[in-house]
Amino acid sequence: MKIDLHKLYTGCRSYRRFRQESIPQEVLQEIADTARMRSCALNGQVLRYLVISSPDIVKKLQSCFRWAAKLPKEIGTPTETQQPTAYIVVLKPGKTHPFTDIDAGIALDAMAITAWSHGIGSCILGSINRKFLSEAVKIPAGFDVCMVLALGYPDHKSTIVEAGTEDTLDYYVDESRDYYVPKKSAADIITYL
Ligand SMILES: Cc1cc2nc3c(=O)[nH]c(=O)nc-3n(C[C@H](O)[C@H](O)[C@H](O)COP(=O)(O)O)c2cc1C
């Protein structure tokens, strides 16, 4: 049986508003475990994952992230009742190899698609108040916060649209605050020889 991963990836957009419904622990375990099994440079397995779903810690992290830099704050930032219900913090060792961030990208994408296979939306977050986060949760010695994956059951839609000829690739929202994400055409960015 063919698994239609292309279709799955098409729906696996960034989600920034979530229903306040907790994600089962075994699903969070599966999401993080996918990252553990993915390819990494030299099979070094230098990354660590902090899975946060305790409501009090999730709440503490509310002000830690910059959401949707392309939208006004009042549009793109989830309110108190739209927050993610879990986070996976990707930690990297203080001393990194040039491939460490690539390992993190592979892990984040693997976790995002695994989450989406359960109908769980995510947003990769790089714009993080790392000092605040490191103080709010216990980061193991020798590790730094690399990236965060926010998780939750989506409370909005997000659709890919073909980018126009104008320069902007900025995502936008409609009156229901559903997202539209322009992507360049395949012809513009893929060459077959
Ligand atoms: C490396 C990386 C960092 C990102 N950081 C943030 C962030 O800090 N805040 C945010 O709201 N979205 C962040 N995003 C999500 C992007 O804005 C999003 O992927 C982009 O707008 C395209 O939308 P799509 O994921 O639906 O294709 C990040 C994505 C990546 C891959």
Short mmCIF file of C-alpha atoms and ligand atoms in Angstrom, two decimals:
data_model
loop_
_atom_site.label_atom_id
_atom_site.label_comp_id
_atom_site.label_asym_id
_atom_site.label_seq_id
_atom_site.Cartn_x
_atom_site.Cartn_y
_atom_site.Cartn_z
CA MET A 1 0.00 0.00 0.00
CA LYS A 2 1.33 3.44 -0.93
CA ILE A 3 1.35 5.97 1.91
CA ASP A 4 0.56 9.35 0.39
CA LEU A 5 3.28 11.31 2.14
CA HIS A 6 3.07 14.13 -0.41
CA LYS A 7 -0.54 14.74 0.63
CA LEU A 8 0.39 14.49 4.29
CA TYR A 9 3.15 17.09 3.86
CA THR A 10 0.80 19.39 1.96
CA GLY A 11 -1.45 19.59 5.02
CA CYS A 12 1.45 19.76 7.47
CA ARG A 13 1.65 23.55 7.66
CA SER A 14 2.59 25.81 10.54
CA TYR A 15 -0.30 26.16 12.98
CA ARG A 16 -0.43 28.97 15.50
CA ARG A 17 -3.78 28.61 17.26
CA PHE A 18 -4.78 25.42 19.05
CA ARG A 19 -7.78 23.78 20.72
CA GLN A 20 -7.21 23.32 24.44
CA GLU A 21 -7.26 19.53 24.26
CA SER A 22 -4.33 17.59 25.64
CA ILE A 23 -2.24 15.30 23.45
CA PRO A 24 -2.07 11.72 24.75
CA GLN A 25 1.28 10.96 26.36
CA GLU A 26 1.87 7.93 24.12
CA VAL A 27 1.46 10.13 21.04
CA LEU A 28 4.00 12.63 22.41
CA GLN A 29 6.33 9.69 23.03
CA GLU A 30 5.88 8.49 19.45
CA ILE A 31 6.59 11.99 18.08
CA ALA A 32 9.82 12.36 20.07
CA ASP A 33 10.86 8.79 19.35
CA THR A 34 10.65 9.45 15.61
CA ALA A 35 13.33 12.11 16.05
CA ARG A 36 15.47 9.65 17.95
CA MET A 37 15.42 7.26 15.00
CA ARG A 38 16.06 9.73 12.18
CA SER A 39 19.34 10.13 10.32
CA CYS A 40 21.98 12.34 11.87
CA ALA A 41 25.54 13.26 10.97
CA LEU A 42 28.04 10.49 11.83
CA ASN A 43 25.15 8.84 13.69
CA GLY A 44 26.38 11.08 16.50
CA GLN A 45 22.95 11.49 18.20
CA VAL A 46 24.04 14.67 19.92
CA LEU A 47 20.57 16.20 20.25
CA ARG A 48 18.30 15.84 23.27
CA TYR A 49 14.55 16.37 23.49
CA LEU A 50 12.58 17.90 26.32
CA VAL A 51 8.91 16.99 26.00
CA ILE A 52 6.77 19.47 27.90
CA SER A 53 3.07 18.88 28.43
CA SER A 54 2.48 19.71 32.12
CA PRO A 55 -0.08 22.53 31.94
CA ASP A 56 1.78 24.66 34.50
CA ILE A 57 5.06 24.54 32.56
CA VAL A 58 3.27 25.03 29.22
CA LYS A 59 1.62 28.13 30.71
CA LYS A 60 4.96 29.45 31.97
CA LEU A 61 6.34 29.38 28.43
CA GLN A 62 3.57 31.47 26.93
CA SER A 63 5.65 34.63 26.61
CA CYS A 64 8.76 32.86 25.37
CA PHE A 65 8.17 32.92 21.63
CA ARG A 66 7.78 35.39 18.78
CA TRP A 67 4.92 34.12 16.66
CA ALA A 68 4.30 34.93 13.00
CA ALA A 69 6.84 37.69 12.39
CA LYS A 70 5.06 38.57 9.13
CA LEU A 71 1.80 39.46 10.87
CA PRO A 72 0.84 42.08 13.46
CA LYS A 73 1.26 40.66 16.96
CA GLU A 74 -2.49 40.80 17.71
CA ILE A 75 -3.19 38.63 14.64
CA GLY A 76 -0.36 36.10 14.76
CA THR A 77 0.18 35.50 18.46
CA PRO A 78 -2.04 32.89 20.12
CA THR A 79 -4.05 34.22 23.04
CA GLU A 80 -4.26 32.54 26.43
CA THR A 81 -7.01 30.18 25.17
CA GLN A 82 -5.27 29.34 21.89
CA GLN A 83 -1.89 28.26 23.22
CA PRO A 84 -0.05 25.09 22.19
CA THR A 85 -0.74 22.25 24.63
CA ALA A 86 2.77 20.79 24.39
CA TYR A 87 6.27 21.71 23.34
CA ILE A 88 9.29 19.68 22.35
CA VAL A 89 12.46 21.61 23.06
CA VAL A 90 15.39 20.45 20.93
CA LEU A 91 18.63 20.78 22.85
CA LYS A 92 22.08 20.81 21.33
CA PRO A 93 25.44 20.44 23.03
CA GLY A 94 27.35 23.63 23.83
CA LYS A 95 30.12 22.51 21.52
CA THR A 96 28.55 21.88 18.13
CA HIS A 97 29.56 20.37 14.84
CA PRO A 98 28.60 22.27 11.64
CA PHE A 99 26.02 19.55 10.95
CA THR A 100 24.27 19.84 14.32
CA ASP A 101 21.70 22.36 13.11
CA ILE A 102 20.99 20.16 10.09
CA ASP A 103 20.37 17.24 12.46
CA ALA A 104 17.94 19.51 14.32
CA GLY A 105 16.11 20.42 11.10
CA ILE A 106 15.69 16.77 10.16
CA ALA A 107 14.46 15.93 13.66
CA LEU A 108 11.99 18.84 13.75
CA ASP A 109 10.53 17.96 10.39
CA ALA A 110 10.21 14.29 11.33
CA MET A 111 8.39 15.24 14.54
CA ALA A 112 6.10 17.70 12.73
CA ILE A 113 5.00 15.13 10.17
CA THR A 114 4.54 12.40 12.78
CA ALA A 115 2.38 14.78 14.80
CA TRP A 116 0.36 15.67 11.72
CA SER A 117 -0.27 11.98 10.99
CA HIS A 118 -2.26 12.11 14.28
CA GLY A 119 -4.04 15.34 13.28
CA ILE A 120 -1.80 17.35 15.59
CA GLY A 121 -0.61 20.67 14.26
CA SER A 122 2.78 22.15 14.98
CA CYS A 123 4.92 25.20 14.53
CA ILE A 124 8.70 25.16 14.40
CA LEU A 125 9.87 28.04 16.58
CA GLY A 126 13.30 29.60 16.23
CA SER A 127 12.49 33.02 17.59
CA ILE A 128 12.79 32.11 21.25
CA ASN A 129 13.70 33.96 24.39
CA ARG A 130 16.33 31.31 25.14
CA LYS A 131 17.40 32.89 28.42
CA PHE A 132 13.81 32.89 29.72
CA LEU A 133 13.23 29.32 28.52
CA SER A 134 16.46 28.07 30.09
CA GLU A 135 15.43 29.61 33.40
CA ALA A 136 11.84 28.32 33.22
CA VAL A 137 12.74 24.69 32.58
CA LYS A 138 15.71 22.69 33.74
CA ILE A 139 18.13 22.39 30.81
CA PRO A 140 20.70 19.60 31.34
CA ALA A 141 24.23 20.89 31.94
CA GLY A 142 26.26 21.28 28.76
CA PHE A 143 23.21 21.78 26.54
CA ASP A 144 21.64 24.85 24.92
CA VAL A 145 18.17 25.44 23.55
CA CYS A 146 18.36 24.92 19.79
CA MET A 147 14.76 25.07 18.54
CA VAL A 148 11.25 24.37 19.80
CA LEU A 149 8.34 22.51 18.23
CA ALA A 150 4.97 23.81 19.47
CA LEU A 151 2.19 21.22 19.31
CA GLY A 152 -1.58 21.12 19.57
CA TYR A 153 -4.81 20.29 17.77
CA PRO A 154 -5.23 23.10 15.23
CA ASP A 155 -7.95 25.67 15.62
CA HIS A 156 -7.52 27.22 12.17
CA LYS A 157 -6.88 26.16 8.61
CA SER A 158 -3.78 26.82 6.58
CA THR A 159 -3.60 26.45 2.83
CA ILE A 160 -0.80 26.62 0.32
CA VAL A 161 -1.36 29.11 -2.50
CA GLU A 162 0.79 29.59 -5.58
CA ALA A 163 3.05 32.62 -5.13
CA GLY A 164 2.23 35.49 -7.45
CA THR A 165 4.74 37.28 -9.65
CA GLU A 166 5.10 40.06 -7.06
CA ASP A 167 8.10 39.74 -4.76
CA THR A 168 6.38 38.89 -1.51
CA LEU A 169 6.16 35.40 -0.08
CA ASP A 170 4.60 36.67 3.11
CA TYR A 171 1.87 34.46 4.51
CA TYR A 172 -1.43 36.17 5.27
CA VAL A 173 -4.77 35.49 6.92
CA ASP A 174 -8.40 36.02 5.90
CA GLU A 175 -11.23 37.43 8.03
CA SER A 176 -11.47 34.08 9.90
CA ARG A 177 -7.73 34.24 10.50
CA ASP A 178 -7.16 31.13 8.41
CA TYR A 179 -3.67 31.19 6.94
CA TYR A 180 -2.56 31.23 3.30
CA VAL A 181 1.05 30.37 2.58
CA PRO A 182 2.45 31.30 -0.85
CA LYS A 183 4.88 28.78 -2.28
CA LYS A 184 6.91 29.34 -5.44
CA SER A 185 5.97 27.16 -8.38
CA ALA A 186 7.78 23.88 -8.93
CA ALA A 187 9.04 25.23 -12.28
CA ASP A 188 10.69 28.15 -10.45
CA ILE A 189 12.67 26.11 -8.01
CA ILE A 190 13.13 22.58 -9.33
CA THR A 191 15.28 21.74 -12.35
CA TYR A 192 15.29 18.32 -13.99
CA LEU A 193 18.33 17.46 -16.07
C1 LIG B 1 13.85 27.26 11.01
C2 LIG B 1 12.44 27.78 11.20
C3 LIG B 1 12.19 28.73 12.18
C4 LIG B 1 10.89 29.20 12.39
N1 LIG B 1 10.64 30.07 13.42
C5 LIG B 1 9.38 30.52 13.62
C6 LIG B 1 9.09 31.37 14.73
O1 LIG B 1 9.95 31.71 15.53
N2 LIG B 1 7.81 31.78 14.88
C7 LIG B 1 6.79 31.38 14.04
O2 LIG B 1 5.64 31.77 14.25
N3 LIG B 1 7.03 30.56 12.99
C8 LIG B 1 8.30 30.12 12.77
N4 LIG B 1 8.56 29.26 11.74
C9 LIG B 1 7.46 28.85 10.85
C10 LIG B 1 7.59 29.57 9.49
O3 LIG B 1 7.15 30.90 9.63
C11 LIG B 1 6.73 28.79 8.47
O4 LIG B 1 7.35 27.54 8.23
C12 LIG B 1 6.62 29.55 7.15
O5 LIG B 1 5.88 30.74 7.32
C13 LIG B 1 5.95 28.73 6.06
O6 LIG B 1 4.70 28.25 6.51
P1 LIG B 1 4.42 26.69 6.45
O7 LIG B 1 5.25 26.04 7.55
O8 LIG B 1 2.96 26.56 6.68
O9 LIG B 1 4.87 26.22 5.10
C14 LIG B 1 9.84 28.75 11.55
C15 LIG B 1 10.10 27.78 10.57
C16 LIG B 1 11.38 27.29 10.41
C17 LIG B 1 11.60 26.20 9.38
#
